[in-house]
mmCIF file of C-alpha atoms and ligand atoms in Angstrom:
data_model
loop_
_atom_site.group_PDB
_atom_site.id
_atom_site.type_symbol
_atom_site.label_atom_id
_atom_site.label_comp_id
_atom_site.label_asym_id
_atom_site.label_seq_id
_atom_site.Cartn_x
_atom_site.Cartn_y
_atom_site.Cartn_z
ATOM 1 C CA MET O 1412 84.912 74.112 102.583
ATOM 2 C CA ASN O 1413 87.873 74.713 101.758
ATOM 3 C CA TYR O 1414 86.136 78.251 101.231
ATOM 4 C CA VAL O 1415 85.226 78.315 104.993
ATOM 5 C CA ASN O 1416 88.712 76.668 106.571
ATOM 6 C CA GLU O 1417 89.935 79.746 104.795
ATOM 7 C CA GLU O 1418 88.712 82.264 106.393
ATOM 8 C CA VAL O 1419 89.135 81.454 109.843
ATOM 9 C CA ILE O 1420 92.157 80.699 109.542
ATOM 10 C CA THR O 1421 93.138 84.123 107.828
ATOM 11 C CA ALA O 1422 91.234 86.248 110.072
ATOM 12 C CA SER O 1423 92.863 85.201 112.921
ATOM 13 C CA ARG O 1424 95.354 86.334 111.499
ATOM 14 C CA ILE O 1425 93.731 90.232 111.158
ATOM 15 C CA SER O 1426 92.616 92.332 114.020
ATOM 16 C CA ILE O 1427 91.282 95.624 113.497
ATOM 17 C CA THR O 1428 90.498 97.609 115.709
ATOM 18 C CA ASN O 1429 87.879 100.735 116.654
ATOM 19 C CA LEU O 1430 89.689 104.363 118.050
ATOM 20 C CA LEU O 1431 87.764 106.802 116.132
ATOM 21 C CA GLN O 1432 84.885 106.797 118.830
ATOM 22 C CA GLU O 1433 85.794 110.540 120.697
ATOM 23 C CA ILE O 1434 85.251 112.108 117.549
ATOM 24 C CA GLY O 1435 81.147 112.886 117.081
ATOM 25 C CA PRO O 1436 79.279 114.714 114.154
ATOM 26 C CA ASN O 1437 79.408 117.723 116.439
ATOM 27 C CA GLU O 1438 82.685 118.282 116.027
ATOM 28 C CA VAL O 1439 82.619 117.932 112.442
ATOM 29 C CA ILE O 1440 79.042 119.210 111.748
ATOM 30 C CA ARG O 1441 80.774 122.696 113.211
ATOM 31 C CA GLU O 1442 84.277 122.447 110.995
ATOM 32 C CA ILE O 1443 82.168 122.484 107.851
ATOM 33 C CA VAL O 1444 79.813 125.199 108.819
ATOM 34 C CA SER O 1445 82.865 127.559 109.756
ATOM 35 C CA GLY O 1446 84.510 126.980 107.359
ATOM 36 C CA LEU O 1447 82.246 127.733 104.837
ATOM 37 C CA ARG O 1448 81.582 130.559 106.590
ATOM 38 C CA ALA O 1449 84.904 132.275 106.936
ATOM 39 C CA GLU O 1450 86.443 135.529 105.161
ATOM 40 C CA GLN O 1451 87.698 132.401 102.446
ATOM 41 C CA LYS O 1452 85.629 129.960 102.742
ATOM 42 C CA THR O 1453 86.915 126.417 102.687
ATOM 43 C CA ILE O 1454 85.892 122.599 103.185
ATOM 44 C CA SER O 1455 88.472 120.150 103.858
ATOM 45 C CA SER O 1456 89.725 117.558 102.072
ATOM 46 C CA LYS O 1457 89.315 114.346 104.036
ATOM 47 C CA TYR O 1458 85.507 115.430 103.214
ATOM 48 C CA PHE O 1459 86.829 114.670 99.696
ATOM 49 C CA TYR O 1460 86.660 110.392 100.261
ATOM 50 C CA ASN O 1461 83.082 108.904 100.682
ATOM 51 C CA ARG O 1462 82.460 105.759 98.628
ATOM 52 C CA THR O 1463 82.309 108.075 95.454
ATOM 53 C CA GLY O 1464 85.098 110.955 96.284
ATOM 54 C CA SER O 1465 87.348 107.097 96.866
ATOM 55 C CA ILE O 1466 86.495 105.896 93.569
ATOM 56 C CA LEU O 1467 87.336 108.577 91.573
ATOM 57 C CA PHE O 1468 89.994 108.761 93.091
ATOM 58 C CA GLU O 1469 91.284 106.181 92.499
ATOM 59 C CA GLU O 1470 90.169 106.719 88.980
ATOM 60 C CA ILE O 1471 92.675 110.296 89.160
ATOM 61 C CA THR O 1472 95.901 107.332 89.797
ATOM 62 C CA ARG O 1473 95.367 105.652 87.054
ATOM 63 C CA LEU O 1474 94.868 108.599 84.479
ATOM 64 C CA GLU O 1475 97.783 109.666 81.694
ATOM 65 C CA GLU O 1476 98.328 113.134 83.233
ATOM 66 C CA TYR O 1477 98.665 111.762 86.985
ATOM 67 C CA TYR O 1478 101.870 111.079 87.305
ATOM 68 C CA PRO O 1479 102.006 110.536 90.972
ATOM 69 C CA THR O 1480 101.141 107.449 91.416
ATOM 70 C CA ARG O 1481 102.814 105.851 89.017
ATOM 71 C CA THR O 1482 105.993 107.285 89.541
ATOM 72 C CA GLU O 1483 105.868 106.678 93.419
ATOM 73 C CA LYS O 1484 105.615 102.696 93.284
ATOM 74 C CA SER O 1485 108.226 103.212 90.094
ATOM 75 C CA ILE O 1486 110.545 103.927 93.370
ATOM 76 C CA LEU O 1487 108.844 101.948 95.717
ATOM 77 C CA LYS O 1488 110.116 98.522 93.475
ATOM 78 C CA GLU O 1489 113.986 99.666 92.707
ATOM 79 C CA ILE O 1490 114.172 99.898 96.562
ATOM 80 C CA ALA O 1491 111.935 97.310 97.821
ATOM 81 C CA PRO O 1492 114.161 94.913 97.874
ATOM 82 C CA ASP O 1493 117.538 96.859 99.503
ATOM 83 C CA LEU O 1494 114.400 98.274 102.166
ATOM 84 C CA MET O 1495 113.373 94.845 103.061
ATOM 85 C CA LYS O 1496 116.896 93.309 103.410
ATOM 86 C CA GLN O 1497 117.461 96.048 105.413
ATOM 87 C CA TYR O 1498 114.769 96.533 108.290
ATOM 88 C CA GLY O 1499 112.542 92.674 106.947
ATOM 89 C CA GLU O 1500 112.131 92.309 110.783
ATOM 90 C CA PHE O 1501 110.940 95.123 110.617
ATOM 91 C CA GLU O 1502 106.953 95.741 111.300
ATOM 92 C CA ILE O 1503 105.842 98.465 109.017
ATOM 93 C CA ILE O 1504 102.771 100.940 110.094
ATOM 94 C CA GLU O 1505 101.168 103.030 107.264
ATOM 95 C CA LEU O 1506 99.684 106.341 108.042
ATOM 96 C CA GLY O 1507 96.177 106.285 105.235
ATOM 97 C CA PRO O 1508 97.635 103.622 103.202
ATOM 98 C CA GLY O 1509 94.227 103.146 100.830
ATOM 99 C CA ASP O 1510 94.410 100.334 98.218
ATOM 100 C CA ASN O 1511 97.139 97.946 99.203
ATOM 101 C CA SER O 1512 99.387 98.321 95.378
ATOM 102 C CA LYS O 1513 101.922 100.571 97.524
ATOM 103 C CA VAL O 1514 102.789 98.421 101.202
ATOM 104 C CA SER O 1515 101.925 95.270 98.483
ATOM 105 C CA ILE O 1516 105.910 96.424 97.482
ATOM 106 C CA LEU O 1517 107.714 96.095 100.503
ATOM 107 C CA LEU O 1518 105.513 93.226 101.237
ATOM 108 C CA SER O 1519 106.574 91.140 97.695
ATOM 109 C CA ALA O 1520 109.915 92.356 98.236
ATOM 110 C CA ALA O 1521 109.841 90.894 102.379
ATOM 111 C CA LYS O 1522 108.407 87.763 100.820
ATOM 112 C CA ASP O 1523 111.672 86.934 99.242
ATOM 113 C CA LEU O 1524 113.393 87.045 101.996
ATOM 114 C CA ASN O 1525 110.954 83.809 103.729
ATOM 115 C CA LEU O 1526 110.701 85.623 107.144
ATOM 116 C CA ALA O 1527 109.003 83.329 109.562
ATOM 117 C CA SER O 1528 106.110 86.827 110.150
ATOM 118 C CA MET O 1529 105.426 90.340 109.164
ATOM 119 C CA ARG O 1530 102.791 92.389 111.177
ATOM 120 C CA TYR O 1531 101.446 95.215 109.327
ATOM 121 C CA LEU O 1532 99.331 97.818 111.220
ATOM 122 C CA PRO O 1533 97.436 100.118 108.308
ATOM 123 C CA LEU O 1534 96.110 103.151 110.493
ATOM 124 C CA ASP O 1535 93.471 104.510 108.975
ATOM 125 C CA ILE O 1536 90.552 106.672 109.230
ATOM 126 C CA SER O 1537 87.976 103.897 107.925
ATOM 127 C CA GLN O 1538 87.125 100.648 109.470
ATOM 128 C CA ALA O 1539 85.904 99.044 105.822
ATOM 129 C CA ALA O 1540 88.532 100.295 103.663
ATOM 130 C CA LEU O 1541 90.663 98.587 106.794
ATOM 131 C CA SER O 1542 88.308 95.449 106.807
ATOM 132 C CA VAL O 1543 88.996 94.824 102.978
ATOM 133 C CA SER O 1544 92.380 95.714 102.793
ATOM 134 C CA ALA O 1545 93.116 93.150 105.219
ATOM 135 C CA ALA O 1546 91.858 90.434 104.303
ATOM 136 C CA GLU O 1547 93.096 90.671 100.362
ATOM 137 C CA LEU O 1548 96.426 90.929 102.822
ATOM 138 C CA VAL O 1549 96.821 88.298 104.417
ATOM 139 C CA ARG O 1550 95.328 85.783 101.293
ATOM 140 C CA SER O 1551 98.411 87.106 99.262
ATOM 141 C CA TYR O 1552 101.022 86.777 102.502
ATOM 142 C CA PRO O 1553 100.754 83.294 104.206
ATOM 143 C CA ASN O 1554 102.550 84.528 107.054
ATOM 144 C CA LEU O 1555 100.915 87.932 107.458
ATOM 145 C CA HIS O 1556 99.754 88.461 110.431
ATOM 146 C CA VAL O 1557 97.443 92.871 109.641
ATOM 147 C CA GLU O 1558 96.330 94.526 113.136
ATOM 148 C CA GLY O 1559 94.578 97.801 112.130
ATOM 149 C CA TYR O 1560 93.796 100.949 113.561
ATOM 150 C CA ALA O 1561 90.030 103.117 112.335
ATOM 151 C CA VAL O 1562 92.042 106.624 113.839
ATOM 152 C CA ASP O 1563 92.583 109.916 113.229
ATOM 153 C CA PHE O 1564 96.707 108.914 113.148
ATOM 154 C CA LEU O 1565 96.492 112.718 113.141
ATOM 155 C CA SER O 1566 95.621 113.021 116.570
ATOM 156 C CA GLN O 1567 95.979 109.246 117.851
ATOM 157 C CA PHE O 1568 99.303 107.629 116.347
ATOM 158 C CA GLY O 1569 100.630 108.154 119.372
ATOM 159 C CA THR O 1570 97.857 105.588 120.566
ATOM 160 C CA ILE O 1571 98.435 102.340 119.139
ATOM 161 C CA GLU O 1572 101.209 99.692 121.163
ATOM 162 C CA ARG O 1573 104.917 98.167 119.559
ATOM 163 C CA GLU O 1574 106.939 97.268 120.683
ATOM 164 C CA HIS O 1575 109.604 96.729 117.507
ATOM 165 C CA PRO O 1576 111.110 98.523 115.575
ATOM 166 C CA ALA O 1577 109.436 99.960 112.417
ATOM 167 C CA ILE O 1578 108.769 101.614 108.780
ATOM 168 C CA ILE O 1579 107.415 103.690 109.332
ATOM 169 C CA CYS O 1580 104.329 104.834 105.518
ATOM 170 C CA PHE O 1581 103.551 107.956 104.410
ATOM 171 C CA PHE O 1582 103.501 108.185 100.670
ATOM 172 C CA GLY O 1583 101.344 108.860 98.367
ATOM 173 C CA SER O 1584 102.922 112.908 98.969
ATOM 174 C CA THR O 1585 99.402 113.818 101.514
ATOM 175 C CA ILE O 1586 101.319 114.857 104.139
ATOM 176 C CA GLY O 1587 101.095 117.990 101.273
ATOM 177 C CA ASN O 1588 97.327 118.015 101.816
ATOM 178 C CA PHE O 1589 98.442 120.338 104.800
ATOM 179 C CA GLU O 1590 99.850 124.231 105.287
ATOM 180 C CA TRP O 1591 104.215 124.026 104.861
ATOM 181 C CA ASP O 1592 103.816 124.757 109.175
ATOM 182 C CA ALA O 1593 101.314 122.645 110.239
ATOM 183 C CA SER O 1594 103.319 119.405 107.505
ATOM 184 C CA LEU O 1595 106.466 119.970 109.713
ATOM 185 C CA GLU O 1596 104.070 119.719 113.438
ATOM 186 C CA LEU O 1597 102.652 116.949 112.386
ATOM 187 C CA LEU O 1598 105.870 114.878 111.177
ATOM 188 C CA ARG O 1599 107.526 117.087 114.257
ATOM 189 C CA ASN O 1600 104.926 114.954 116.244
ATOM 190 C CA LEU O 1601 105.642 111.654 114.483
ATOM 191 C CA SER O 1602 108.968 111.961 115.296
ATOM 192 C CA GLY O 1603 108.494 112.807 119.185
ATOM 193 C CA LYS O 1604 106.551 108.615 118.832
ATOM 194 C CA MET O 1605 109.241 107.121 116.680
ATOM 195 C CA LYS O 1606 111.343 105.129 118.488
ATOM 196 C CA LYS O 1607 115.748 104.803 118.538
ATOM 197 C CA GLY O 1608 116.148 102.874 115.279
ATOM 198 C CA ASP O 1609 113.105 103.532 113.304
ATOM 199 C CA VAL O 1610 112.796 105.053 109.638
ATOM 200 C CA LEU O 1611 109.897 107.033 108.273
ATOM 201 C CA LEU O 1612 109.371 106.605 103.931
ATOM 202 C CA LEU O 1613 107.739 110.153 102.974
ATOM 203 C CA GLY O 1614 106.550 110.224 100.033
ATOM 204 C CA MET O 1615 106.544 113.851 98.302
ATOM 205 C CA ASP O 1616 105.534 115.602 95.363
ATOM 206 C CA MET O 1617 107.916 117.343 93.846
ATOM 207 C CA VAL O 1618 108.293 120.449 92.214
ATOM 208 C CA LYS O 1619 108.369 120.703 88.300
ATOM 209 C CA PRO O 1620 107.585 122.377 85.335
ATOM 210 C CA ALA O 1621 104.272 124.170 85.996
ATOM 211 C CA HIS O 1622 102.056 122.949 82.677
ATOM 212 C CA VAL O 1623 102.720 119.699 83.989
ATOM 213 C CA LEU O 1624 101.229 120.366 87.081
ATOM 214 C CA HIS O 1625 98.779 121.564 85.794
ATOM 215 C CA ALA O 1626 97.590 119.366 83.342
ATOM 216 C CA ALA O 1627 97.984 116.763 86.523
ATOM 217 C CA TYR O 1628 94.828 118.287 88.358
ATOM 218 C CA ASN O 1629 92.674 119.538 85.557
ATOM 219 C CA ASP O 1630 92.899 116.426 83.080
ATOM 220 C CA ALA O 1631 91.075 115.994 79.939
ATOM 221 C CA SER O 1632 88.746 113.076 81.142
ATOM 222 C CA GLY O 1633 86.515 115.615 83.720
ATOM 223 C CA VAL O 1634 87.909 113.165 86.500
ATOM 224 C CA THR O 1635 89.188 115.502 88.633
ATOM 225 C CA GLU O 1636 86.205 118.444 88.306
ATOM 226 C CA ALA O 1637 84.210 115.231 89.220
ATOM 227 C CA PHE O 1638 85.999 114.574 91.879
ATOM 228 C CA ASN O 1639 85.928 118.224 92.868
ATOM 229 C CA LYS O 1640 82.686 118.241 92.942
ATOM 230 C CA ASN O 1641 82.363 115.515 94.554
ATOM 231 C CA ILE O 1642 82.616 116.419 97.875
ATOM 232 C CA LEU O 1643 80.029 119.958 97.752
ATOM 233 C CA HIS O 1644 77.847 115.823 97.831
ATOM 234 C CA SER O 1645 80.589 114.082 100.609
ATOM 235 C CA VAL O 1646 79.488 118.084 102.290
ATOM 236 C CA ASN O 1647 75.740 117.428 101.966
ATOM 237 C CA ASP O 1648 75.204 114.377 102.997
ATOM 238 C CA LEU O 1649 77.023 115.353 106.289
ATOM 239 C CA ILE O 1650 75.109 118.808 107.195
ATOM 240 C CA LYS O 1651 72.183 118.308 105.204
ATOM 241 C CA SER O 1652 72.550 121.101 102.674
ATOM 242 C CA ASP O 1653 71.843 121.630 99.389
ATOM 243 C CA PHE O 1654 74.785 122.488 97.490
ATOM 244 C CA ASN O 1655 74.538 121.781 94.375
ATOM 245 C CA THR O 1656 77.326 121.089 92.079
ATOM 246 C CA GLU O 1657 75.933 122.524 88.365
ATOM 247 C CA ASP O 1658 76.698 125.712 90.248
ATOM 248 C CA PHE O 1659 80.307 125.065 90.403
ATOM 249 C CA ASN O 1660 82.977 125.489 87.965
ATOM 250 C CA HIS O 1661 86.571 123.068 88.789
ATOM 251 C CA LEU O 1662 89.673 125.243 89.508
ATOM 252 C CA ALA O 1663 92.848 124.314 89.495
ATOM 253 C CA PHE O 1664 95.793 125.890 89.925
ATOM 254 C CA TYR O 1665 99.673 126.434 90.216
ATOM 255 C CA ASN O 1666 100.315 128.992 93.295
ATOM 256 C CA LYS O 1667 103.768 129.406 92.985
ATOM 257 C CA LYS O 1668 104.745 132.195 95.735
ATOM 258 C CA LYS O 1669 103.444 128.481 97.476
ATOM 259 C CA SER O 1670 104.533 125.708 96.320
ATOM 260 C CA ARG O 1671 101.475 123.963 96.107
ATOM 261 C CA ILE O 1672 98.659 123.711 93.701
ATOM 262 C CA GLU O 1673 95.090 125.537 94.893
ATOM 263 C CA MET O 1674 91.405 123.132 93.717
ATOM 264 C CA HIS O 1675 89.098 126.279 94.062
ATOM 265 C CA LEU O 1676 85.562 125.430 93.677
ATOM 266 C CA VAL O 1677 83.990 128.495 92.059
ATOM 267 C CA ALA O 1678 80.433 129.888 92.376
ATOM 268 C CA LYS O 1679 78.487 130.322 88.608
ATOM 269 C CA ARG O 1680 76.363 132.934 90.326
ATOM 270 C CA ASP O 1681 74.993 133.912 93.542
ATOM 271 C CA LEU O 1682 74.074 131.926 95.417
ATOM 272 C CA SER O 1683 71.998 130.852 99.316
ATOM 273 C CA ILE O 1684 72.787 126.874 100.367
ATOM 274 C CA HIS O 1685 70.706 125.875 103.091
ATOM 275 C CA SER O 1686 71.395 123.673 105.973
ATOM 276 C CA GLU O 1687 69.766 122.275 108.156
ATOM 277 C CA TYR O 1688 71.881 122.239 111.356
ATOM 278 C CA ILE O 1689 72.427 126.384 110.906
ATOM 279 C CA ARG O 1690 69.838 128.373 110.627
ATOM 280 C CA GLU O 1691 71.481 131.501 108.628
ATOM 281 C CA GLU O 1692 71.530 130.496 105.475
ATOM 282 C CA ILE O 1693 75.296 129.988 103.396
ATOM 283 C CA LEU O 1694 75.713 133.248 100.655
ATOM 284 C CA LEU O 1695 78.161 132.587 98.532
ATOM 285 C CA LYS O 1696 78.252 135.830 95.811
ATOM 286 C CA LYS O 1697 78.764 134.936 91.539
ATOM 287 C CA GLY O 1698 83.601 134.062 91.064
ATOM 288 C CA GLU O 1699 83.761 133.576 95.253
ATOM 289 C CA THR O 1700 84.879 130.082 95.248
ATOM 290 C CA ILE O 1701 85.461 127.363 97.937
ATOM 291 C CA HIS O 1702 88.852 126.169 98.929
ATOM 292 C CA THR O 1703 88.710 122.846 98.774
ATOM 293 C CA GLU O 1704 91.881 121.035 99.168
ATOM 294 C CA ASN O 1705 96.572 121.704 98.629
ATOM 295 C CA SER O 1706 98.851 119.677 97.410
ATOM 296 C CA HIS O 1707 102.589 121.053 98.046
ATOM 297 C CA LYS O 1708 105.449 120.257 95.745
ATOM 298 C CA TYR O 1709 108.860 119.917 97.788
ATOM 299 C CA ASN O 1710 112.084 120.636 96.927
ATOM 300 C CA SER O 1711 115.558 119.636 98.806
ATOM 301 C CA ARG O 1712 115.304 122.973 100.839
ATOM 302 C CA HIS O 1713 112.618 121.792 102.091
ATOM 303 C CA ILE O 1714 113.993 118.160 103.002
ATOM 304 C CA ARG O 1715 116.884 120.333 104.666
ATOM 305 C CA GLU O 1716 113.933 122.288 106.964
ATOM 306 C CA ILE O 1717 111.755 119.031 107.486
ATOM 307 C CA VAL O 1718 115.646 117.707 108.975
ATOM 308 C CA LYS O 1719 115.873 120.798 110.840
ATOM 309 C CA SER O 1720 112.846 121.045 111.918
ATOM 310 C CA THR O 1721 112.089 117.925 112.835
ATOM 311 C CA GLY O 1722 115.156 115.564 113.661
ATOM 312 C CA LEU O 1723 114.958 113.173 111.848
ATOM 313 C CA GLN O 1724 118.333 111.969 110.230
ATOM 314 C CA LEU O 1725 118.032 111.656 105.954
ATOM 315 C CA ASN O 1726 118.906 108.531 105.426
ATOM 316 C CA GLN O 1727 118.245 109.139 101.481
ATOM 317 C CA THR O 1728 116.005 110.852 99.109
ATOM 318 C CA HIS O 1729 114.893 108.618 96.367
ATOM 319 C CA THR O 1730 113.777 110.152 93.190
ATOM 320 C CA ASP O 1731 112.592 108.631 89.987
ATOM 321 C CA GLU O 1732 115.393 109.903 87.107
ATOM 322 C CA LYS O 1733 113.157 112.981 86.296
ATOM 323 C CA GLY O 1734 112.622 113.969 89.497
ATOM 324 C CA TRP O 1735 108.471 114.013 89.723
ATOM 325 C CA PHE O 1736 108.629 112.866 92.672
ATOM 326 C CA ALA O 1737 110.460 111.210 96.024
ATOM 327 C CA VAL O 1738 110.327 108.944 98.255
ATOM 328 C CA THR O 1739 112.220 110.220 101.392
ATOM 329 C CA GLU O 1740 113.442 107.475 104.325
ATOM 330 C CA PHE O 1741 114.200 109.561 107.643
ATOM 331 C CA GLN O 1742 116.153 107.943 110.728
ATOM 332 C CA LYS O 1743 115.407 108.310 114.336
ATOM 333 C CA ALA O 1744 118.167 108.245 115.795
HETATM 334 C C1 AVJ X 241 95.951 112.087 97.626
HETATM 335 C C2 AVJ X 241 96.364 114.339 98.087
HETATM 336 C C3 AVJ X 241 98.316 113.889 97.373
HETATM 337 O O1 AVJ X 241 97.825 115.862 96.176
HETATM 338 O O2 AVJ X 241 97.774 115.247 94.482
HETATM 339 C C4 AVJ X 241 94.359 114.316 93.210
HETATM 340 C C5 AVJ X 241 94.864 114.557 95.618
HETATM 341 N N1 AVJ X 241 93.940 116.148 94.348
HETATM 342 N N2 AVJ X 241 94.408 114.800 92.076
HETATM 343 C C6 AVJ X 241 97.132 114.632 95.382
HETATM 344 C C7 AVJ X 241 94.809 113.852 94.080
HETATM 345 C C8 AVJ X 241 93.107 115.742 93.266
HETATM 346 C C9 AVJ X 241 95.814 113.653 95.970
HETATM 347 N N3 AVJ X 241 96.580 113.583 97.292
#
C-alpha cells in the first residue's frame, strides 16, 4: 500500500508534454531516402538510437577505450558543488539527457544545499525515455519536480515556457554530431532563446592523439561496430527496407583536416536495396560507403569562435587533467 501511495505522490511531481506530433513519418522517410540517394550516401546519426541502439550506446559509454563519458562525469563531479552554490536556485534544462547519470551529479550537489524545491526540464526525442528517467529521479530527490518535453530540441527549444533563470545542459559532446557551421547555427539559436543570466554547460570532446581517438571508435570487443551496423536495422524499420548488416564493414577514422571522427558502413559487394516506399532500388557499388556519423573534436580556437559567433560570454572552461574533454560554461550577457 505504501508503494501505491508513493507512486501517487511522486507522480504529482512529474509532468511530461509531447510536442512532437508535428513531425510525421513521411518526413522521416523522405529524409532517409534522399540521404541514401545522395552522391555520398548518408544516414543521419539521430537514427542510431532505436531500442537496441540506445542499449549499445550505453554499453559503449562503459568501454575501456571510450573515454568521453567517464571523463565528462569526472569533470562534473569536480565542478558540481561550486556550480550549484552559484546557480543552485536555477532550474536545470537538459538537451537529450539519455540516462540520468549526468544530471544526477548536479542534483546531488544541489540537494546538499537543502533547497525547498528544484526543477528539472529534460528535452528529449523519446517520450518513453523521459517517463522512465523522471520516475527514477523524483524517487531519488524528494523536492524535485520534473517537467519533461518530448521535442526535437533543435527546432522546438523556443517553444518551452519558463519563468526562472536556467542552467542549460548540453552534455556528451552531442554537439559534435553537427557539421561545424550547423553547430554554430544551433548555438546561435540557443543563445537567442536564452535569457539574461542563463548559463550554458556545453560538453565538448577535445582534440587528442589520433590513436586514442581511433581506439575509442574501433573498440576491441566490437560494440561500436555493432552500434554502427544497427543503424541499418533502424532504417529497415523506418522505411521498410532490406539492408543486411552482413553486407557491410564498420569503418571509423580520424579526419584530421576536419577535426572529426567519421563513421561509415562499407559495402562488401555490389548491392541493390529495396524499400516499400520507393520504386527505384538504391544501388551500392562494392567499396562504396554510407556515412553514418561525424563526431567533431575541439580545441581552444573552436571555443573562441563559438564565443565570437554566438555572442555568449565564456565564463570558464573546465577540463580533466589531460585536457581530453571540456565542459565549457557560457553565460548570456
Ligand atoms: C553521443 C554523439 C557523442 O560521437 O562519441 C559513440 C556517439 N558514436 N561511439 C560520439 C558515438 C560512436 C557519441 N555521441
